[in-house]
Structure formats: C-alpha cells, structure tokens
Tab-separated table of C-alpha atoms and ligand atoms in Angstrom:
chain	number	residue	atom	x	y	z
K	1	MET	CA	83.057	181.867	51.097
K	2	PHE	CA	81.625	178.496	52.082
K	3	LYS	CA	78.649	177.500	50.033
K	4	LYS	CA	75.680	176.817	52.404
K	5	ILE	CA	75.500	173.093	52.672
K	6	THR	CA	71.988	172.262	51.607
K	7	ARG	CA	70.184	169.318	53.185
K	8	ARG	CA	70.337	167.541	49.768
K	9	ASN	CA	74.193	168.025	49.505
K	10	PHE	CA	74.560	166.678	53.166
K	11	ILE	CA	72.513	163.505	52.274
K	12	TRP	CA	74.530	162.896	49.178
K	13	PHE	CA	77.825	163.466	50.999
K	14	SER	CA	76.702	161.046	53.798
K	15	LEU	CA	75.658	158.290	51.257
K	16	GLY	CA	78.943	158.721	49.462
K	17	PHE	CA	80.868	158.262	52.686
K	18	VAL	CA	78.925	155.220	53.846
K	19	ALA	CA	79.514	153.682	50.430
K	20	ALA	CA	83.252	154.391	50.622
K	21	VAL	CA	83.563	152.902	53.974
K	22	GLY	CA	81.463	149.864	53.007
K	23	THR	CA	83.668	149.298	49.781
K	24	THR	CA	86.857	149.618	51.833
K	25	LYS	CA	85.619	147.035	54.352
K	26	VAL	CA	84.525	144.601	51.582
K	27	THR	CA	87.928	145.139	49.874
K	28	LEU	CA	89.748	144.446	53.143
K	29	ASN	CA	87.675	141.532	53.901
K	30	TYR	CA	88.089	140.157	50.401
K	31	HIS	CA	91.967	140.461	50.698
K	32	SER	CA	92.080	138.829	54.030
K	33	LYS	CA	89.983	135.924	52.829
K	34	GLN	CA	92.380	135.626	49.798
K	35	LYS	CA	95.371	135.575	52.075
K	36	ILE	CA	93.686	132.752	54.068
K	37	LEU	CA	92.701	130.772	50.945
K	38	ALA	CA	96.285	131.010	49.724
K	39	LEU	CA	97.326	129.155	52.863
K	40	ASP	CA	95.484	126.028	51.624
K	41	ASN	CA	97.154	123.498	49.354
K	42	PRO	CA	94.860	120.708	48.401
K	43	ALA	CA	97.733	118.820	46.679
K	44	LYS	CA	99.999	118.929	49.822
K	45	ASP	CA	99.692	115.418	51.457
K	46	PHE	CA	100.828	114.691	54.911
K	47	THR	CA	101.880	111.126	54.269
K	48	VAL	CA	103.194	109.365	57.292
K	49	ILE	CA	105.463	106.381	57.167
K	50	GLY	CA	104.668	103.374	59.384
K	51	THR	CA	102.225	102.948	62.227
K	52	SER	CA	104.112	104.298	65.237
K	53	SER	CA	102.401	106.593	67.823
K	54	LEU	CA	103.424	110.174	68.420
K	55	LYS	CA	104.980	108.982	71.770
K	56	GLU	CA	107.114	106.507	69.743
K	57	ARG	CA	108.101	108.883	67.079
K	58	ALA	CA	109.192	111.381	69.620
K	59	ALA	CA	111.059	108.945	71.728
K	60	VAL	CA	113.344	107.627	68.882
K	61	LYS	CA	114.518	111.245	68.534
K	62	GLY	CA	115.094	111.820	72.226
K	63	LEU	CA	111.891	113.993	72.355
K	64	MET	CA	108.759	113.723	74.426
K	65	TYR	CA	105.147	114.244	73.377
K	66	GLY	CA	102.137	114.772	75.666
K	67	THR	CA	99.002	116.690	76.421
K	68	ALA	CA	97.118	118.595	78.928
K	69	ILE	CA	94.118	116.719	80.531
K	70	ARG	CA	91.087	117.632	82.571
K	71	ASN	CA	90.811	114.907	85.187
K	72	HIS	CA	87.084	114.292	84.816
K	73	HIS	CA	87.420	113.817	81.025
K	74	LEU	CA	89.898	111.002	81.792
K	75	TRP	CA	87.655	109.323	84.156
K	76	GLU	CA	84.552	109.704	81.975
K	77	ASP	CA	85.986	108.885	78.544
K	78	SER	CA	87.751	105.547	78.220
K	79	LYS	CA	88.562	106.112	74.529
K	80	LEU	CA	90.291	109.305	75.514
K	81	ALA	CA	92.288	107.532	78.265
K	82	GLU	CA	93.183	104.762	75.765
K	83	THR	CA	94.296	107.292	73.018
K	84	LEU	CA	96.278	109.281	75.624
K	85	VAL	CA	98.269	106.362	76.971
K	86	LYS	CA	99.125	105.159	73.482
K	87	GLU	CA	100.225	108.595	72.155
K	88	CYS	CA	101.671	110.416	75.118
K	89	GLN	CA	104.765	110.116	77.348
K	90	ILE	CA	103.878	113.153	79.569
K	91	LEU	CA	100.757	114.707	81.043
K	92	VAL	CA	99.877	117.929	82.471
K	93	PRO	CA	96.736	118.607	84.629
K	94	GLU	CA	94.807	121.383	82.753
K	95	TRP	CA	92.973	122.414	85.960
K	96	ALA	CA	94.037	120.249	88.924
K	97	LEU	CA	97.210	122.022	89.951
K	98	LYS	CA	95.959	125.634	89.534
K	99	TRP	CA	95.030	127.314	92.808
K	100	TYR	CA	91.435	127.383	92.157
K	101	ILE	CA	89.342	125.826	89.324
K	102	PRO	CA	86.373	124.012	91.220
K	103	ASN	CA	86.779	120.471	89.739
K	104	PRO	CA	87.399	120.204	92.962
K	105	ALA	CA	89.621	123.114	93.639
K	106	LEU	CA	93.281	122.540	95.011
K	107	ARG	CA	92.855	125.606	97.373
K	108	PRO	CA	89.140	125.923	98.443
K	109	GLU	CA	90.025	127.835	101.616
K	110	PRO	CA	93.184	129.602	102.848
K	111	ASN	CA	94.156	126.778	105.037
K	112	ILE	CA	92.692	123.916	102.985
K	113	PHE	CA	94.603	121.919	100.291
K	114	ASP	CA	92.526	119.346	98.446
K	115	PHE	CA	94.905	116.964	96.761
K	116	SER	CA	92.280	114.353	95.773
K	117	GLU	CA	92.307	115.063	91.954
K	118	VAL	CA	96.200	115.596	91.723
K	119	ASP	CA	96.741	112.266	93.638
K	120	LYS	CA	94.460	110.573	91.130
K	121	ILE	CA	96.085	111.856	88.091
K	122	LEU	CA	99.585	111.204	89.497
K	123	ALA	CA	98.480	107.618	90.268
K	124	PHE	CA	97.031	107.209	86.706
K	125	ALA	CA	100.364	108.490	85.206
K	126	GLN	CA	102.552	106.357	87.387
K	127	ASN	CA	100.368	103.255	86.611
K	128	LYS	CA	100.720	103.870	82.934
K	129	GLY	CA	104.289	104.634	82.955
K	130	LEU	CA	103.816	108.336	81.984
K	131	GLN	CA	105.470	111.447	83.324
K	132	LEU	CA	103.482	114.390	85.015
K	133	ARG	CA	104.447	117.934	84.995
K	134	GLY	CA	102.894	120.723	87.197
K	135	HIS	CA	101.028	123.723	85.993
K	136	THR	CA	101.212	126.332	87.525
K	137	LEU	CA	102.421	127.636	90.884
K	138	VAL	CA	102.378	131.478	90.369
K	139	TRP	CA	99.912	133.000	87.997
K	140	HIS	CA	97.438	135.952	88.017
K	141	GLU	CA	94.491	133.736	86.743
K	142	SER	CA	92.533	131.023	88.570
K	143	LEU	CA	93.284	132.625	91.996
K	144	PRO	CA	90.754	131.583	94.693
K	145	PRO	CA	87.746	133.832	95.697
K	146	TRP	CA	89.357	134.228	99.091
K	147	PHE	CA	92.757	135.455	97.690
K	148	GLN	CA	92.028	139.182	97.462
K	149	ASP	CA	90.625	139.650	100.955
K	150	THR	CA	93.116	137.275	102.570
K	151	VAL	CA	96.512	138.046	100.895
K	152	ASN	CA	98.230	141.325	101.657
K	153	SER	CA	101.825	142.649	101.500
K	154	ASN	CA	102.404	141.495	105.140
K	155	ASN	CA	101.522	137.832	104.502
K	156	ALA	CA	102.115	137.287	100.797
K	157	GLN	CA	105.585	135.974	101.109
K	158	GLN	CA	104.425	133.549	103.818
K	159	ILE	CA	101.480	132.364	101.677
K	160	LEU	CA	103.511	131.857	98.658
K	161	GLU	CA	106.082	129.762	100.792
K	162	GLN	CA	103.189	127.786	102.172
K	163	HIS	CA	101.741	127.064	98.700
K	164	ILE	CA	105.042	126.071	97.130
K	165	ASN	CA	106.362	124.088	100.100
K	166	THR	CA	103.025	122.185	100.549
K	167	VAL	CA	102.247	121.531	96.931
K	168	VAL	CA	105.743	120.965	95.490
K	169	GLY	CA	106.872	119.316	98.597
K	170	ARG	CA	104.022	116.701	98.457
K	171	TYR	CA	105.176	115.543	94.901
K	172	ALA	CA	108.887	115.972	95.232
K	173	GLY	CA	110.828	113.560	93.150
K	174	LYS	CA	107.668	112.563	91.243
K	175	MET	CA	107.200	115.635	88.918
K	176	HIS	CA	109.150	115.977	85.542
K	177	SER	CA	108.778	119.732	85.728
K	178	TRP	CA	106.952	122.741	87.023
K	179	ASP	CA	105.632	125.906	85.366
K	180	VAL	CA	106.806	127.826	88.392
K	181	VAL	CA	105.713	131.239	87.034
K	182	ASN	CA	103.200	131.758	84.190
K	183	GLU	CA	102.626	134.807	81.911
K	184	ALA	CA	104.528	137.360	84.053
K	185	ILE	CA	105.430	139.535	81.026
K	186	ASN	CA	103.089	142.146	79.706
K	187	GLU	CA	100.959	141.706	76.650
K	188	GLY	CA	102.974	142.342	73.471
K	189	TYR	CA	100.806	145.272	72.294
K	190	LEU	CA	101.502	146.983	75.612
K	191	LEU	CA	105.210	146.506	75.208
K	192	VAL	CA	105.070	147.998	71.764
K	193	ARG	CA	103.079	151.093	73.068
K	194	GLU	CA	105.896	151.461	75.779
K	195	GLN	CA	108.578	151.285	73.058
K	196	LYS	CA	106.814	154.038	71.151
K	197	ASN	CA	106.889	156.163	74.386
K	198	ASN	CA	110.661	155.429	74.645
K	199	ILE	CA	109.956	153.546	77.931
K	200	PRO	CA	113.125	151.266	78.156
K	201	ASN	CA	112.909	147.458	77.754
K	202	ASN	CA	113.891	146.359	81.282
K	203	LEU	CA	112.500	144.004	83.803
K	204	LYS	CA	110.526	146.673	85.855
K	205	ASN	CA	108.662	147.994	82.810
K	206	ASN	CA	108.128	144.693	81.094
K	207	LEU	CA	106.422	142.916	84.016
K	208	ARG	CA	102.599	142.290	83.846
K	209	LYS	CA	100.939	144.163	86.872
K	210	THR	CA	99.757	140.968	88.685
K	211	PRO	CA	98.782	140.759	92.368
K	212	TRP	CA	102.095	138.906	92.966
K	213	LEU	CA	104.087	141.894	91.528
K	214	GLU	CA	101.936	144.276	93.569
K	215	LEU	CA	102.361	142.332	96.785
K	216	LEU	CA	105.998	141.079	96.520
K	217	GLY	CA	107.839	143.358	94.117
K	218	ASP	CA	109.633	142.428	90.985
K	219	ASN	CA	111.739	139.879	92.609
K	220	TYR	CA	108.854	137.542	93.226
K	221	ILE	CA	109.782	135.480	90.236
K	222	ASP	CA	113.240	134.734	91.526
K	223	LYS	CA	111.705	134.016	94.963
K	224	ALA	CA	109.166	131.442	93.487
K	225	PHE	CA	111.967	129.611	91.623
K	226	ARG	CA	114.168	129.463	94.643
K	227	LEU	CA	111.386	128.135	96.869
K	228	THR	CA	110.323	125.517	94.279
K	229	HIS	CA	113.979	124.317	93.786
K	230	GLN	CA	114.336	123.958	97.507
K	231	ALA	CA	111.127	121.941	97.801
K	232	ASP	CA	111.944	119.678	94.850
K	233	PRO	CA	115.690	119.837	93.685
K	234	THR	CA	114.950	117.047	91.087
K	235	ALA	CA	112.237	118.933	89.022
K	236	THR	CA	112.942	120.962	85.942
K	237	LEU	CA	111.750	124.537	86.709
K	238	VAL	CA	110.118	126.416	83.850
K	239	TYR	CA	109.163	130.058	83.038
K	240	ASN	CA	106.022	129.758	80.765
K	241	ASP	CA	104.506	132.356	78.443
K	242	TYR	CA	102.633	132.866	75.225
K	243	GLY	CA	102.656	135.386	72.307
K	244	LEU	CA	106.235	134.502	71.229
K	245	ASP	CA	105.659	132.920	67.829
K	246	TYR	CA	104.972	135.271	65.058
K	247	ASP	CA	106.686	138.025	62.959
K	248	THR	CA	104.528	140.854	64.405
K	249	ASP	CA	105.636	143.969	66.516
K	250	ALA	CA	103.872	142.494	69.507
K	251	ASP	CA	105.375	139.119	69.435
K	252	GLU	CA	108.862	140.585	68.654
K	253	ALA	CA	108.497	142.885	71.720
K	254	LYS	CA	107.411	140.044	73.933
K	255	ARG	CA	110.419	137.853	72.751
K	256	ASN	CA	112.655	140.637	73.647
K	257	ALA	CA	111.008	141.157	77.061
K	258	VAL	CA	111.097	137.337	77.854
K	259	LEU	CA	114.680	137.230	76.834
K	260	ASN	CA	115.494	140.117	79.065
K	261	LEU	CA	113.718	138.349	81.978
K	262	LEU	CA	115.646	135.146	81.363
K	263	GLU	CA	118.967	136.964	81.153
K	264	ASN	CA	117.999	138.753	84.427
K	265	LEU	CA	117.172	135.571	86.249
K	266	LYS	CA	120.260	133.725	84.963
K	267	SER	CA	122.459	136.657	85.960
K	268	LYS	CA	121.042	136.394	89.600
K	269	GLY	CA	121.682	132.535	89.779
K	270	THR	CA	117.915	131.851	89.768
K	271	PRO	CA	117.422	128.066	89.543
K	272	ILE	CA	115.573	128.098	86.266
K	273	HIS	CA	116.147	125.399	83.767
K	274	ALA	CA	113.810	125.856	80.805
K	275	LEU	CA	111.535	128.437	78.875
K	276	GLY	CA	108.005	127.100	78.321
K	277	ILE	CA	106.568	128.459	74.973
K	278	GLN	CA	102.763	128.027	75.064
K	279	ALA	CA	102.486	128.151	71.309
K	280	HIS	CA	98.726	128.853	71.034
K	281	LEU	CA	98.907	129.175	67.203
K	282	ASP	CA	96.442	130.791	64.720
K	283	ALA	CA	95.938	128.925	61.417
K	284	SER	CA	95.002	132.252	59.707
K	285	GLU	CA	98.143	134.003	60.851
K	286	THR	CA	100.259	134.719	57.895
K	287	ASN	CA	103.090	136.447	59.564
K	288	PHE	CA	105.311	133.559	60.543
K	289	ASN	CA	109.067	133.905	60.073
K	290	PRO	CA	110.994	130.705	60.841
K	291	ASP	CA	114.424	132.457	60.769
K	292	LYS	CA	113.276	135.101	63.495
K	293	LEU	CA	111.752	132.396	65.679
K	294	ARG	CA	114.914	130.212	65.386
K	295	SER	CA	117.062	133.088	66.284
K	296	PHE	CA	115.030	133.651	69.453
K	297	LEU	CA	115.310	130.012	70.307
K	298	ARG	CA	119.052	130.084	69.860
K	299	ASP	CA	119.299	133.161	72.225
K	300	VAL	CA	117.367	131.220	74.873
K	301	ALA	CA	119.348	128.193	74.468
K	302	SER	CA	122.503	130.216	74.680
K	303	LEU	CA	121.570	130.927	78.240
K	304	GLY	CA	121.878	127.274	79.001
K	305	LEU	CA	118.178	126.727	79.063
K	306	LYS	CA	116.109	124.022	77.631
K	307	ILE	CA	112.873	124.890	75.659
K	308	MET	CA	109.521	123.073	76.067
K	309	ILE	CA	106.539	123.708	73.777
K	310	THR	CA	103.942	123.592	76.584
K	311	GLU	CA	100.404	124.384	75.348
K	312	LEU	CA	100.429	123.738	71.462
K	313	ASP	CA	97.062	124.065	69.605
K	314	VAL	CA	95.938	125.922	66.346
K	315	THR	CA	92.875	127.890	66.441
K	316	ASP	CA	90.675	127.773	63.280
K	317	GLU	CA	88.466	130.611	64.416
K	318	LYS	CA	89.139	132.693	61.157
K	319	LEU	CA	89.229	129.920	58.736
K	320	PRO	CA	86.514	129.141	56.191
K	321	SER	CA	83.922	126.554	57.204
K	322	ASP	CA	85.059	123.714	54.904
K	323	ILE	CA	86.348	120.959	57.115
K	324	GLU	CA	88.901	119.500	54.725
K	325	MET	CA	90.311	122.868	54.022
K	326	ARG	CA	90.423	123.748	57.764
K	327	ASP	CA	92.196	120.482	58.518
K	328	ARG	CA	94.907	121.049	55.734
K	329	ILE	CA	95.646	124.623	56.839
K	330	ILE	CA	95.766	123.463	60.578
K	331	ALA	CA	98.122	120.648	59.614
K	332	LYS	CA	100.355	122.984	57.658
K	333	THR	CA	100.575	125.364	60.606
K	334	TYR	CA	101.606	122.408	62.869
K	335	GLU	CA	104.243	121.159	60.438
K	336	ASP	CA	105.710	124.561	59.662
K	337	TYR	CA	105.863	125.571	63.378
K	338	LEU	CA	107.226	122.271	64.718
K	339	SER	CA	109.770	121.765	61.970
K	340	THR	CA	111.033	125.196	62.867
K	341	VAL	CA	111.204	124.850	66.666
K	342	LEU	CA	112.574	121.270	66.478
K	343	SER	CA	115.409	122.379	64.450
K	344	GLU	CA	116.668	123.945	67.676
K	345	PRO	CA	118.322	121.065	69.751
K	346	ALA	CA	117.372	122.700	72.977
K	347	VAL	CA	113.600	121.986	72.346
K	348	THR	CA	112.991	118.741	74.099
K	349	THR	CA	109.248	118.444	74.682
K	350	VAL	CA	105.970	119.080	72.667
K	351	ILE	CA	102.797	119.175	74.727
K	352	THR	CA	99.463	119.958	72.933
K	353	TRP	CA	96.802	121.745	75.151
K	354	GLY	CA	94.432	118.765	74.809
K	355	ILE	CA	94.606	115.859	72.356
K	356	SER	CA	90.982	115.742	71.067
K	357	ASP	CA	88.779	118.491	69.567
K	358	LYS	CA	86.037	117.323	71.771
K	359	TYR	CA	87.696	118.760	74.838
K	360	SER	CA	89.681	121.823	73.543
K	361	TRP	CA	89.464	125.032	75.613
K	362	LEU	CA	89.211	126.813	72.328
K	363	SER	CA	85.569	125.719	72.027
K	364	ASP	CA	84.890	128.368	74.733
K	365	PHE	CA	87.884	130.734	74.309
K	366	LYS	CA	87.934	131.053	70.550
K	367	PRO	CA	84.579	129.864	69.101
K	368	ARG	CA	84.048	130.057	65.453
K	369	PRO	CA	81.691	132.744	64.198
K	370	ASP	CA	79.739	130.114	62.278
K	371	LYS	CA	79.279	128.128	65.524
K	372	ALA	CA	80.792	125.136	63.911
K	373	ALA	CA	82.805	122.764	66.145
K	374	VAL	CA	86.522	123.734	66.457
K	375	ARG	CA	89.084	121.482	65.047
K	376	PRO	CA	92.449	122.674	66.699
K	377	LEU	CA	93.969	119.293	67.931
K	378	PRO	CA	95.552	116.130	66.557
K	379	PHE	CA	92.394	113.889	67.114
K	380	ASP	CA	88.755	114.615	66.328
K	381	ALA	CA	85.916	114.394	68.655
K	382	ASN	CA	85.666	110.498	67.917
K	383	MET	CA	89.330	110.044	68.743
K	384	ASN	CA	90.198	109.630	65.011
K	385	ARG	CA	93.616	110.853	63.826
K	386	LYS	CA	93.466	114.033	61.789
K	387	LEU	CA	95.972	115.651	59.283
K	388	GLY	CA	97.226	117.615	62.373
K	389	TRP	CA	98.315	114.187	63.814
K	390	ASN	CA	100.202	113.388	60.648
K	391	ALA	CA	101.859	116.892	60.647
K	392	ILE	CA	103.101	116.358	64.223
K	393	ALA	CA	104.277	112.814	63.457
K	394	ARG	CA	106.160	114.168	60.385
K	395	ALA	CA	107.807	116.818	62.307
K	396	PHE	CA	109.052	114.209	64.930
K	397	ASP	CA	110.192	111.898	62.071
K	398	ASN	CA	112.094	114.692	60.379
K	399	ALA	CA	113.560	115.987	63.711
K	400	ARG	CA	117.350	115.538	64.480
K	401	LEU	CA	118.135	113.025	67.167
K	402	ARG	CA	118.677	114.729	70.608
K	403	SER	CA	122.033	114.003	72.201
A	1	XIL	C1	93.043	127.446	80.435
A	1	XIL	C2	92.167	126.228	80.567
A	1	XIL	O1	92.423	125.457	79.227
A	1	XIL	C3	90.776	126.665	80.618
A	1	XIL	O2	89.879	125.425	80.731
A	1	XIL	C4	90.516	127.437	81.813
A	1	XIL	O3	89.181	127.938	81.983
A	1	XIL	C5	91.550	128.683	81.822
A	1	XIL	O4	92.922	128.256	81.715
A	1	XIL	N1	97.483	129.592	79.172
A	1	XIL	C6	97.664	128.822	80.169
A	1	XIL	C7	96.579	127.818	80.638
A	1	XIL	O5	98.733	128.795	80.869
A	1	XIL	O6	96.669	127.634	82.016
A	1	XIL	C8	95.257	128.249	80.198
A	1	XIL	O7	94.357	127.176	80.487
A	1	XIL	C9	95.248	128.613	78.735
A	1	XIL	C10	96.229	129.797	78.494
C-alpha cells in the first residue's frame, strides 16, 4: 500500500521541507522588519518650544522628572552630575539601596549594614535640592550570598523587620518614597498559562514564587508595607512591577493580577500609596493600545492610589542599525507612551532608568545583535540631548496641570 520510500525520494522530500521552512522564516522576518520600518516617520519632527529643562517642564504641570543613578558614575563623571542636577528633581539609587550589589554592598554580612554610599547620595541630593526615593526593600533579586544559608522560616520575619527598621528608620523623613516590594507578581506568560488551565486569578496563584513568599507566606507584602510605614510615616509607599504596558495576553494578565493585588491590599487597610510602573518599553513593540492602558490606570487610581512611572527606558535591541531612524522610533515610543499615561491625573512622577546611553543597564541586559551601542535614554553618551529628550519634554508640555 505504501510505496517504498526510496533514498532519492527521501532526499527530495527533505530538501523540499528545508526550503519551505527557510522560506517561511524569511517571509516572517521580512514582515516583522516591515512592521518595524512602518514605525518610522522621517517627517515627524519633535519640535520643542523654549529652553526649559525636563525638571522645569514637569514642575510647571505639578509633575516630577528624575532618574536612577549608580553612585560611582556620579562621582566619576562631572558632566553627568551637571546634567542630572539641571534636568532632574528626584533621584533613585540604581544599586545602593538594594540588599547586595557590591559597590560597596548595603548588606555585606548578616549583621553589617554599610550605609556609606547611601549617605553620600543622600547628601548629594540634599545639597542640590533634589528628592531621593528608595529602591527596593523586598525583592527576589540582589539578595546577599549569605541570605540562603542564614534566613529560614524561623527568623525570616525578624530579619525583614531588622532590615526595614534599620534602613528605613535611618532615613526617616528624608525619603520621597520607597519601592517597598518589587516584582512580586508572576511573569505574564505564566499567568496566561494558568488562565488556560482554568487556575483562578487570585493572589495566592498570581504571586511569584520568591524566597520571601516561601519563608513568610502570601501576607509578606502587607507585612513589609506595615513595617515600612511604621519606620517612616512620611514616605510614599509603592508597589513596583513591570510588564504592564502593552496590548498582549501576557501584559493584560499581569495588569489584572497587579490590580487584584492592589485591591487585596487596600481591602486589608495596607498602608500602600502608589503603584510603580517600571515601563521598560520596547521600540519594536507594535501592540500598544492607549485606551487599554488608560483603563488600567483609571482602575488603579480608583483605589485612591497615585501612579509613578519608575524605570522608564526604551530598548532599541530589535531596531535597524541606522541611528537617526532608531532615535526617531525611540522618541515616538516615549511620546506615545507618556502622552497616554500623563492623561491620567494620578500619574505624578516620571523616572527614567538612567539619563544617558553611556550608563544604561540595557547595554548588558538587552545588547543589540549588531553590537552597536544602545540608545534607550534621553541623553547620548556625550550628554547631548536626543530626540527622546524632545519627546519627554513635549509630553510634559502637553500634560494637564496636576491639582
Ligand atoms: C537592574 C540594574 O539596572 C542593573 O545594573 C543590575 O545589575 C540589576 O538590576 N527592574 C528593577 C531594577 O526593579 O532594580 C533593575 O535594575 C532593572 C529591572
């Protein structure tokens, strides 16, 4: 019945299969490239009126603009320091207030707190009239090497209390806000998988399996906020997360899970004051739906929460190599996103995760395949303003005045 497959037939079939796969890949590649090129509009200008800085443009609308900063960059690069003071009203240490990034680390040993770097950045901010925000008290990343062998279910509560009371207590009254808990909700694609398996969208199922969850149970988030509020009643307390921006199944699932968490916390009387949206954007992402994002922001605001854009940057990892085209598409991404989020009055602060391409974490985290320097931020490596700066400036200029 089945014709014996001769060697020759098998070879022809295999060649045909490989050719079909190859053609499909080329076609898909071609279409994705066309979609990205369609994002570019060489005619679109990003004209900015006047010479005001981002700080000044934000302030006249009752907003604040700022950036994350690695301490040593500030001490080593006077041009960076000068630009940052001119353009920013608020700073966030990119490393210094994490449990352990050796620069030197805040928590080198279980009973040692090294505040040297934090004290220096706070003094710098105070001296320049800038605000400082803390990032982050409870996170599953940047934990010290000693954490796993030292912290267990018997002492985890005491160690969390010690960390928050010592760190938040030291800077009580001097911090604008704290990212109390960072990235506690599962990755969006995992939430989508749970939905497909009919696992209910509730706190227990949505939480990322972190050491804090394993050690303290699903009430650890409420505990952390209560401890922080007790240690510094003046600070705005923030839940911070990413993957909330786009019209994709994963981001939609994550928006729903974050909203569920916020509703849960508010219903328990947790002292939470704001949602931090990291906003690590992708210039090649075409699934951006302003109405869906605005609807989510309205739902968050309806809980009586403020909203902070806490880690804004735009990866150009998948963009063509042409620099002028990259800068235009990145600027469009900034303006489209910020004009959307700033239409929500509850959005009060915009912080970019770095201010200059020279120091972006994306150089390591999302390097370009062509090895070209990444261009995700408002200033280039020589501290010159880019179209991204214009886009942010235009978004502030067009924003409504906050009451
Ligand atoms: C990143 C820093 O930028 C890197 O330098 C470091 O190696 C790892 O952490 N979300 C967060 C930030 O909340 O703390 C992360 O910062 C970036 C993603």
